[in-house]
Short mmCIF file of C-alpha atoms in Angstrom, two decimals:
data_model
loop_
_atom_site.label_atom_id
_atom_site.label_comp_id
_atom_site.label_asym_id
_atom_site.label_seq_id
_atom_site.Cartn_x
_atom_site.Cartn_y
_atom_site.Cartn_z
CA UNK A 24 41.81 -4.65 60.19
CA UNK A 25 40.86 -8.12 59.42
CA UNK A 26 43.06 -10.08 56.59
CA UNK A 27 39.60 -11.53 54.87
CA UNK A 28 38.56 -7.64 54.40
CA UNK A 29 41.64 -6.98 52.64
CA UNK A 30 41.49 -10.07 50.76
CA UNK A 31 37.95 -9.99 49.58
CA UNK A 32 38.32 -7.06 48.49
CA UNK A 33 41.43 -7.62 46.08
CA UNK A 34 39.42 -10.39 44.49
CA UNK A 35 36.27 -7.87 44.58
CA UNK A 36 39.26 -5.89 42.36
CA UNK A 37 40.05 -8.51 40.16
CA UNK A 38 36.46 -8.74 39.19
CA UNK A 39 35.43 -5.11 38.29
CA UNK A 40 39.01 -4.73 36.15
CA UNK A 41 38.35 -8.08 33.96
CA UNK A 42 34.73 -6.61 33.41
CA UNK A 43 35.66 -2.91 32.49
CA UNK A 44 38.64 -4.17 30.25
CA UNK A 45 36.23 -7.28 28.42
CA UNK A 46 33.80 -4.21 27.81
CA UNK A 47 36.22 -2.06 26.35
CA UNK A 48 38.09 -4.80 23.77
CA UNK A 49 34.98 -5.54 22.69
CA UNK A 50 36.18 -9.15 21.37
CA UNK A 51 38.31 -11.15 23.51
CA UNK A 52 36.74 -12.32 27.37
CA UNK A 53 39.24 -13.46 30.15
CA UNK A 54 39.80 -17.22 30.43
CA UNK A 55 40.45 -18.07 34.36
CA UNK A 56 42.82 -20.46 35.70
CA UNK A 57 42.11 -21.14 39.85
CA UNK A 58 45.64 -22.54 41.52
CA UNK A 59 46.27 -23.61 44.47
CA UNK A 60 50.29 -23.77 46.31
CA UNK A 61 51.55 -26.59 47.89
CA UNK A 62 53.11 -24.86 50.97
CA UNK A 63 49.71 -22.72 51.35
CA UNK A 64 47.09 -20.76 49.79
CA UNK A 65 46.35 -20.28 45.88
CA UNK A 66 45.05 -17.80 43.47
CA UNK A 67 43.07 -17.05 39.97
CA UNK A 68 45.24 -16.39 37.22
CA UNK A 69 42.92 -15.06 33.92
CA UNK A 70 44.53 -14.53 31.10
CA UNK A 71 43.41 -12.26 27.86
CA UNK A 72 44.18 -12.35 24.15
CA UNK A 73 43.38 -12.09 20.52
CA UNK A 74 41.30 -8.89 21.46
CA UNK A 75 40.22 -6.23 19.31
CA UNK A 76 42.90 -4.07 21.29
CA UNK A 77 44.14 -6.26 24.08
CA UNK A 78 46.61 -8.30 22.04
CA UNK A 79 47.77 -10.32 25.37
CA UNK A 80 47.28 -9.41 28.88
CA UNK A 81 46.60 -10.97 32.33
CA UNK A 82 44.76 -9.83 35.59
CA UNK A 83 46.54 -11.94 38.58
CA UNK A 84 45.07 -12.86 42.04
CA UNK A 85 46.34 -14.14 44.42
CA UNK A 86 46.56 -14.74 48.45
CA UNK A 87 49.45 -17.02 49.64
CA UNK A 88 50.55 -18.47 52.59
CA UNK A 89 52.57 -20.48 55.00
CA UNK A 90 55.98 -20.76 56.10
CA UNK A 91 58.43 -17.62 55.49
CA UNK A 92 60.77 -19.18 53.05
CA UNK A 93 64.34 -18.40 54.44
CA UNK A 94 65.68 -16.08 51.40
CA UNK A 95 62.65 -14.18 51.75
CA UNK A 96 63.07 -13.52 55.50
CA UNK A 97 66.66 -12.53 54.67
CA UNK A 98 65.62 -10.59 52.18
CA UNK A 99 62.92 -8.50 53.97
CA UNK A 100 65.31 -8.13 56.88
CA UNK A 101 62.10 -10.11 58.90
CA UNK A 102 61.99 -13.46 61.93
CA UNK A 103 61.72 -16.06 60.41
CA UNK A 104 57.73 -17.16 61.10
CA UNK A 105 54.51 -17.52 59.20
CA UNK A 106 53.44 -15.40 56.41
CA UNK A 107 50.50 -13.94 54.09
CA UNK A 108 51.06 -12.20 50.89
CA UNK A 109 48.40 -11.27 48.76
CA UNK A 110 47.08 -8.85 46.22
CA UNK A 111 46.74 -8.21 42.36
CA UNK A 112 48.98 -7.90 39.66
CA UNK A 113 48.48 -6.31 36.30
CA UNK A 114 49.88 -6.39 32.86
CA UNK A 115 48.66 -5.07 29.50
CA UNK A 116 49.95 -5.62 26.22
CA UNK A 117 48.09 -3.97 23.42
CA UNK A 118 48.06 -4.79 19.52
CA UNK A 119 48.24 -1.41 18.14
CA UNK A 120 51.34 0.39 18.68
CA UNK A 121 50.00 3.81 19.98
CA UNK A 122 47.95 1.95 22.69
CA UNK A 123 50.09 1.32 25.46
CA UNK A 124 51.30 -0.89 27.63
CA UNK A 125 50.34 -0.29 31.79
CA UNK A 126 51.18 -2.17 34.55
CA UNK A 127 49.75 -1.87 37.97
CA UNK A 128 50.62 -4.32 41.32
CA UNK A 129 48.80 -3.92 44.54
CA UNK A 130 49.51 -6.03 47.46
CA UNK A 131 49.24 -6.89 51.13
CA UNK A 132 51.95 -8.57 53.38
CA UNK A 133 51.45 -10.01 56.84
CA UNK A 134 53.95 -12.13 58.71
CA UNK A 135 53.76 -13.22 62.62
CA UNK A 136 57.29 -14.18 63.60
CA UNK A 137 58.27 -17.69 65.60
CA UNK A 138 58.94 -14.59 68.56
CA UNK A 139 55.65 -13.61 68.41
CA UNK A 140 56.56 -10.26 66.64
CA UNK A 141 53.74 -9.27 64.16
CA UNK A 142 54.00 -6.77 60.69
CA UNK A 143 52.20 -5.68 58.04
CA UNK A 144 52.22 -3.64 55.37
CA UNK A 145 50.61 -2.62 52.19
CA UNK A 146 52.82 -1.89 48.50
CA UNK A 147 51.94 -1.30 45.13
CA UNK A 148 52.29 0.94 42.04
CA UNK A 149 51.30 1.65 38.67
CA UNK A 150 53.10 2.55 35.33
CA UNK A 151 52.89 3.00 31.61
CA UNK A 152 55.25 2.03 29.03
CA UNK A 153 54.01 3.76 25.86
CA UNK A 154 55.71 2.50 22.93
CA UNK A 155 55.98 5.91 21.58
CA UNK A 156 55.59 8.99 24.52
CA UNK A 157 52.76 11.32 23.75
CA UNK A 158 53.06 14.43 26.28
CA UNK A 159 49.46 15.09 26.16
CA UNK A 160 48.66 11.31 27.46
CA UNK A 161 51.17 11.75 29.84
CA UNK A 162 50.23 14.29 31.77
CA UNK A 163 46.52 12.80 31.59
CA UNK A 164 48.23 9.66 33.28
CA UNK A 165 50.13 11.45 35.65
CA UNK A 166 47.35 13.51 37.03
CA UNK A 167 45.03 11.34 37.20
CA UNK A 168 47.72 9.05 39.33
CA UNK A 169 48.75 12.49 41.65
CA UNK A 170 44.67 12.68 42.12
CA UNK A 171 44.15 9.81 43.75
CA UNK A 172 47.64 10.26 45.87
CA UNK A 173 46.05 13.66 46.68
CA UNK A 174 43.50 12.60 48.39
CA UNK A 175 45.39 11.11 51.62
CA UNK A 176 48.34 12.61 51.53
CA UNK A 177 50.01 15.41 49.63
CA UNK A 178 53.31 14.13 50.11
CA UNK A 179 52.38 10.47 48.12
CA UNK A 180 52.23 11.72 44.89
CA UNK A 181 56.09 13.42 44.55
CA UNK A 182 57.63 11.16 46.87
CA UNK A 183 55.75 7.98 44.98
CA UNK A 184 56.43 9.55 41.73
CA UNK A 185 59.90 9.94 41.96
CA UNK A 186 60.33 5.93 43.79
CA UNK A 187 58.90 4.67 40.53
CA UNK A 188 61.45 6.91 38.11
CA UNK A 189 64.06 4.73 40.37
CA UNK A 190 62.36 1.27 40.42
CA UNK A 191 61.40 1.75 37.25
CA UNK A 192 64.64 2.18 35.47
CA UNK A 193 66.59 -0.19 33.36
CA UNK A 194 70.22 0.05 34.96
CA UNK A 195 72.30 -1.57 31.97
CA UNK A 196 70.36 0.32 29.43
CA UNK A 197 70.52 3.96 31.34
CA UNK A 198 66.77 4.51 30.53
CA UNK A 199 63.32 4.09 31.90
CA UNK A 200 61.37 1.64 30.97
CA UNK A 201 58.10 3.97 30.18
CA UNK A 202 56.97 7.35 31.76
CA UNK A 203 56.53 6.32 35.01
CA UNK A 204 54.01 6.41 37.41
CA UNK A 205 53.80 5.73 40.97
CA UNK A 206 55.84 2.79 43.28
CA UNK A 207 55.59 2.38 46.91
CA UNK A 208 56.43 -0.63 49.33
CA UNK A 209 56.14 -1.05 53.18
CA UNK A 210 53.32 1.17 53.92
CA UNK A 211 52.39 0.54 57.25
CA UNK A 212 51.01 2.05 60.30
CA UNK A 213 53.12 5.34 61.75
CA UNK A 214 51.98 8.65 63.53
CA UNK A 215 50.08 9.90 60.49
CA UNK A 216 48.90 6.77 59.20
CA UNK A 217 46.69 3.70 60.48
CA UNK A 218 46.88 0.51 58.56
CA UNK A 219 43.15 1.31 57.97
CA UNK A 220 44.34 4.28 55.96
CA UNK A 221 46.86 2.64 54.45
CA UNK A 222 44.83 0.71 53.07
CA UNK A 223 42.12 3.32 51.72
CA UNK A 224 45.03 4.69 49.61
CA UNK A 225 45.46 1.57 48.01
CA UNK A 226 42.06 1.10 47.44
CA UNK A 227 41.86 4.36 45.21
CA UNK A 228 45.00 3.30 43.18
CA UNK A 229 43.51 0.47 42.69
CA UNK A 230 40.69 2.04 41.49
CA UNK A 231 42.12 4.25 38.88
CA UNK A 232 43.19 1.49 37.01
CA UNK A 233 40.21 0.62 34.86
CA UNK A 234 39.19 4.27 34.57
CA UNK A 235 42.83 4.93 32.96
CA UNK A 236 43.35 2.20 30.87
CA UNK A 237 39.77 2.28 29.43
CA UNK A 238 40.78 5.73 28.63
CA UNK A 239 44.00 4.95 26.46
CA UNK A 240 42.10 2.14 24.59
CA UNK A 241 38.71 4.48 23.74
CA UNK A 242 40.97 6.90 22.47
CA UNK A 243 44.30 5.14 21.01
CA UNK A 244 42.61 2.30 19.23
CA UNK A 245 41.80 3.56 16.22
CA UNK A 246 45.11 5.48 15.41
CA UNK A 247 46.48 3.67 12.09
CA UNK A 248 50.28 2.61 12.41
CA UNK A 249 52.76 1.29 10.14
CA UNK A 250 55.15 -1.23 10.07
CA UNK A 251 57.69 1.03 11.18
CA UNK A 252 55.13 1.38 14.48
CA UNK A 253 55.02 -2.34 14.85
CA UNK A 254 58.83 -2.53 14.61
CA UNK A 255 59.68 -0.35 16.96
CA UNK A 256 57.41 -2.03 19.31
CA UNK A 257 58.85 -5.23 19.25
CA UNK A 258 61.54 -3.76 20.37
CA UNK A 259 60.26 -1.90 23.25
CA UNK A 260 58.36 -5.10 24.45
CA UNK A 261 62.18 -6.45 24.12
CA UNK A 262 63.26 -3.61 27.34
CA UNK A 263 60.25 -4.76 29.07
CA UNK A 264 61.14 -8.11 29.15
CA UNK A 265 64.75 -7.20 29.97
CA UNK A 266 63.35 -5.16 33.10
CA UNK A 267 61.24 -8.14 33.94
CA UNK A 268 63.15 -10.45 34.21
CA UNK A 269 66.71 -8.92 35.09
CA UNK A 270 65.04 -6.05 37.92
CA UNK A 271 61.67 -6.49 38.77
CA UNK A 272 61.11 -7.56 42.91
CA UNK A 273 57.77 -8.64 42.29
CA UNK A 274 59.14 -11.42 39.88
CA UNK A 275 61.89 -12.73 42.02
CA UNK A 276 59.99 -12.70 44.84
CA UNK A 277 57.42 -14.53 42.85
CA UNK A 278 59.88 -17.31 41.83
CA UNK A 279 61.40 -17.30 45.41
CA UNK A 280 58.14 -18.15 47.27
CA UNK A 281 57.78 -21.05 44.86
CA UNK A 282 54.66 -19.23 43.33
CA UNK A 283 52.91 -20.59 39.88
CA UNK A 284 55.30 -19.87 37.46
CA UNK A 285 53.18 -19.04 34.70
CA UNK A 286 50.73 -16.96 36.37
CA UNK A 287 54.38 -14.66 37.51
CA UNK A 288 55.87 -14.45 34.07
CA UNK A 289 52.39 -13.47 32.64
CA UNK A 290 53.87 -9.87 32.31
CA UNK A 291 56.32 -11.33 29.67
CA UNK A 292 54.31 -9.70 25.94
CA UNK A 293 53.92 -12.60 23.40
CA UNK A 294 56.33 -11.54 20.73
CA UNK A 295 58.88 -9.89 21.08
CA UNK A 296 62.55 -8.72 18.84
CA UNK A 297 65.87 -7.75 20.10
CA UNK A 298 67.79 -6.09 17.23
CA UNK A 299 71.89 -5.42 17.93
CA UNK A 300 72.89 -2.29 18.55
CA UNK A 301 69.32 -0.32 16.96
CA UNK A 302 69.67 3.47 16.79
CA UNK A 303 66.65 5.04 15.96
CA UNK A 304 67.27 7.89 13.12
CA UNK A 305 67.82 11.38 14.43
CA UNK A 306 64.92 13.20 13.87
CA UNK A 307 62.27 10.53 13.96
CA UNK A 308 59.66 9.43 16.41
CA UNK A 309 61.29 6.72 17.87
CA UNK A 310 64.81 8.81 18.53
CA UNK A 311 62.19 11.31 20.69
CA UNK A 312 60.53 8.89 22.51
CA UNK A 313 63.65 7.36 23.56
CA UNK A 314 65.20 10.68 24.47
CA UNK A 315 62.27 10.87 26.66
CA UNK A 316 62.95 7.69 28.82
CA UNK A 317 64.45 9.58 31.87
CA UNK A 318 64.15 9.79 35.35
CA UNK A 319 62.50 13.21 36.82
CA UNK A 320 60.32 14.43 33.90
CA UNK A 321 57.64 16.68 34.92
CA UNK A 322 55.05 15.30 33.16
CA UNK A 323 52.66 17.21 34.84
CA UNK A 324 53.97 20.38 33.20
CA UNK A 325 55.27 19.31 30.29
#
């Protein structure tokens, strides 16, 4: 499998999700910002906002490379050597309250060691933080997510499901930070799997993404919300920004491979509240979305 394929086609990617998602807002068209790193490679950050439902939001490519930095070699467990990372990286934050917000990160990692040792492997996932958990969108996420899983392996989707309840979980708050989706990291070739298959899985994942999200905004858009709605939503956007920056790999690995800075904390939303000690009323919506925030729901069957 040749590195430009794999490459290509994550910029390919990159193109058909800013199209689908400028033709679903309706209003707001993605501004691009082309970078390039000093120790090798670059990328195209482009950047939404001030959409009719996109409120801020950013569709990240990139394809880096050069010298393994030493903490990531550590880190990885890897010879120190030359390396190529590369892939797409998603974030969503929506105006209206009932829209929510997704996330999706797919990615390619090559590294020849100064031994002459060579890996590679593919990683990726995809989840959605709904401000307030509807079961019935759910379960449309989560199937459409064990679909595309389905159709390489029958394993992915319950092993990949329950990886992102872990990875996706806010330790020092004991809750999830949405409903989950799928996580997966280190894909590469064994005695089921080429790389070349590998790959076709996260081809398909990436795939879903416009189809999904286009979904949630056709239908969620037009729900009216109160105050109360845009309240609680700052503070939700507050737990993803805790998750961001305190937990997420992508981000530290990000600011460890001296990436662009601002293209990596594009995930952060552009307002957000943090209110001490908030307990939503018993009884309301907010107290039964939160109750939902846990790992191993069955939102398939729920």
């Amino acid at each position: 499998m040749e590195k430009e394929t794999v490459i290509n086609w994550f910029q390919q990617l990159q193109d058909n999700i800013c199209t689908a998602l400028e033709n679903a807002d309706g209003k707001a068209t993605f501004q691009e910002d082309k970078w390039e790193r000093e120790g090798g490679g670059g990328g195209h950050s482009r950047v939404i906002d001030g959409g009719n439902v996109i409120e801020k939001g950013g569709v990240n490519f990139s394809a880096v490379y050069g010298k393994t930095p030493e903490k990531i070699s550590k880190k990885l467990n890897v010879p120190e050597g030359n390396f190529l990372a590369t892939g797409v990286s998603i974030v969503l934050h929506p105006e209206n309250p009932l829209v929510p917000i997704i996330h999706m990160n797919v990615r390619y990692f090559e590294m020849e060691g100064n031994n002459g040792e060579k890996t590679n492997w593919f990683g990726g996932g995809i989840d959605l933080t709904p401000h307030y958990v509807v079961d019935e969108d759910a379960k449309y996420f989560h199937t459409q997510l064990k679909n595309a899983c389905d159709k390489h392996d029958a394993e992915y989707y319950p092993k990949f499901k329950h990886w992102a309840d872990e990875y996706f979980y806010i330790k020092h708050r004991k809750e999830t930070r949405g409903i989950g989706g799928i996580f997966f990291d280190r894909l590469t070739a064994d005695e089921n799997h080429s790389i070349e298959d590998r790959f076709a899985f996260v081809q398909d994942v990436g795939n879903t993404f416009a189809p999904i999200y286009t979904y949630f905004m056709n239908k969620n858009k037009v729900l009216p919300f109160t105050d109360q709605h845009k309240n609680w939503q700052m503070l939700r956007r507050g737990r993803y920004v805790e998750f961001n920056l305190v937990w997420d790999k992508g981000t530290k690995f990000g600011l460890d491979t001296d990436g662009r800075t601002e293209s990596i904390l594009m995930s952060l939303p552009p307002v957000a509240n943090w209110k001490y000690n908030h307990q939503p009323e018993t009884g309301s919506e907010e107290r039964a979305t939160l109750e939902k925030l846990k790992k191993g729901v069955d939102w398939l069957n729920v």
